[in-house]
Coordinates of C-alpha atoms in Angstrom, one line a residue:
X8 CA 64.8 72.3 33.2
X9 CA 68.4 70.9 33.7
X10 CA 69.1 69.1 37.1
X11 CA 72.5 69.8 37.8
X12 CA 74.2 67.9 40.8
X13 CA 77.8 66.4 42.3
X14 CA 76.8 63.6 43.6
X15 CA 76.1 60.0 41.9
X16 CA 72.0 59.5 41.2
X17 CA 70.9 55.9 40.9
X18 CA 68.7 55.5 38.4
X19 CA 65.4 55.7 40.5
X20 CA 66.3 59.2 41.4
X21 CA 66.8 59.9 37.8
X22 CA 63.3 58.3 36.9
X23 CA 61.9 60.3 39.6
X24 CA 64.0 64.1 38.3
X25 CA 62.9 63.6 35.0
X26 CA 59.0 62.9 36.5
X27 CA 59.2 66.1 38.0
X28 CA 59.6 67.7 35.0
X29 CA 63.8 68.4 34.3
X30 CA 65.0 67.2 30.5
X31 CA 68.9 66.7 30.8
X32 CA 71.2 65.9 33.9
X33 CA 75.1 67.1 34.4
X34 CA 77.4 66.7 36.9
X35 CA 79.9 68.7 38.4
X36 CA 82.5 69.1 37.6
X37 CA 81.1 70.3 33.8
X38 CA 82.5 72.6 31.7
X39 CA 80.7 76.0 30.4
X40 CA 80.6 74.7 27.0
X41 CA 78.6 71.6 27.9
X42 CA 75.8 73.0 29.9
X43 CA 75.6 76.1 26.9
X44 CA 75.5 72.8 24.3
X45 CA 72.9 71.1 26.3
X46 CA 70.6 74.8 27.2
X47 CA 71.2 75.4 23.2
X48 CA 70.0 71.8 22.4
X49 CA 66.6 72.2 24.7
X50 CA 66.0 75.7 22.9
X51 CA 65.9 74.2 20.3
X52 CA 64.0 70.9 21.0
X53 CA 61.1 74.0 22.4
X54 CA 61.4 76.0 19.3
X55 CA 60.7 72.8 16.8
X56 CA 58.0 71.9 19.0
X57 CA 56.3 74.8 18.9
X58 CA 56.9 75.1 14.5
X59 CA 54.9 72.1 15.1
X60 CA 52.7 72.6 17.1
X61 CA 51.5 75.7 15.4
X62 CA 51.4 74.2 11.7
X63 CA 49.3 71.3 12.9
X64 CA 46.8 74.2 14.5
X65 CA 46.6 75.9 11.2
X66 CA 46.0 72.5 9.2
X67 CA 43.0 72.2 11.9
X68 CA 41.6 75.8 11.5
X69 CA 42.1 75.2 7.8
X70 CA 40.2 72.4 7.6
X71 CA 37.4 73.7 9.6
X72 CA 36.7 76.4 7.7
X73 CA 37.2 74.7 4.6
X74 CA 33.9 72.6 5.9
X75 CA 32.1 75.7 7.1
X76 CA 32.5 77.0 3.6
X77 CA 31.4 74.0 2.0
X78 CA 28.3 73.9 4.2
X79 CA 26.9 77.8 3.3
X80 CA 27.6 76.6 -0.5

């Protein structure tokens, strides 16, 4: 999520936004390109994760079944 305000944050209330949950701040005024720069970058970030996430599953299930074949040898 991208918290998007006009007003100045301290920087407890930007501990406490990213808490909740948001990745990225900007402030208005901001141009179109910035905030389709920063949505592109967190796509991104998500996609890479997930590559990541899903080869480090496969290494698992291979492994696991690599031991359950060694076992019925």
């Amino acid at each position: 999520f991208i918290f998007i305000t006009s007003k100045n944050v301290s920087i407890d209330e930007k501990v406490n936004i990213l808490s909740k949950g948001f990745v990225n701040f900007i402030f208005k005024p901001f141009f179109k390109d910035e905030l389709i720069a920063i949505i592109n970058s967190i796509i991104s970030y998500q996609i890479s994760q997930k590559k990541t996430n899903m080869l480090e599953f496969q290494k698992k299930i291979s492994i696991l079944l690599n031991s359950e074949h060694n076992k019925t040898k």
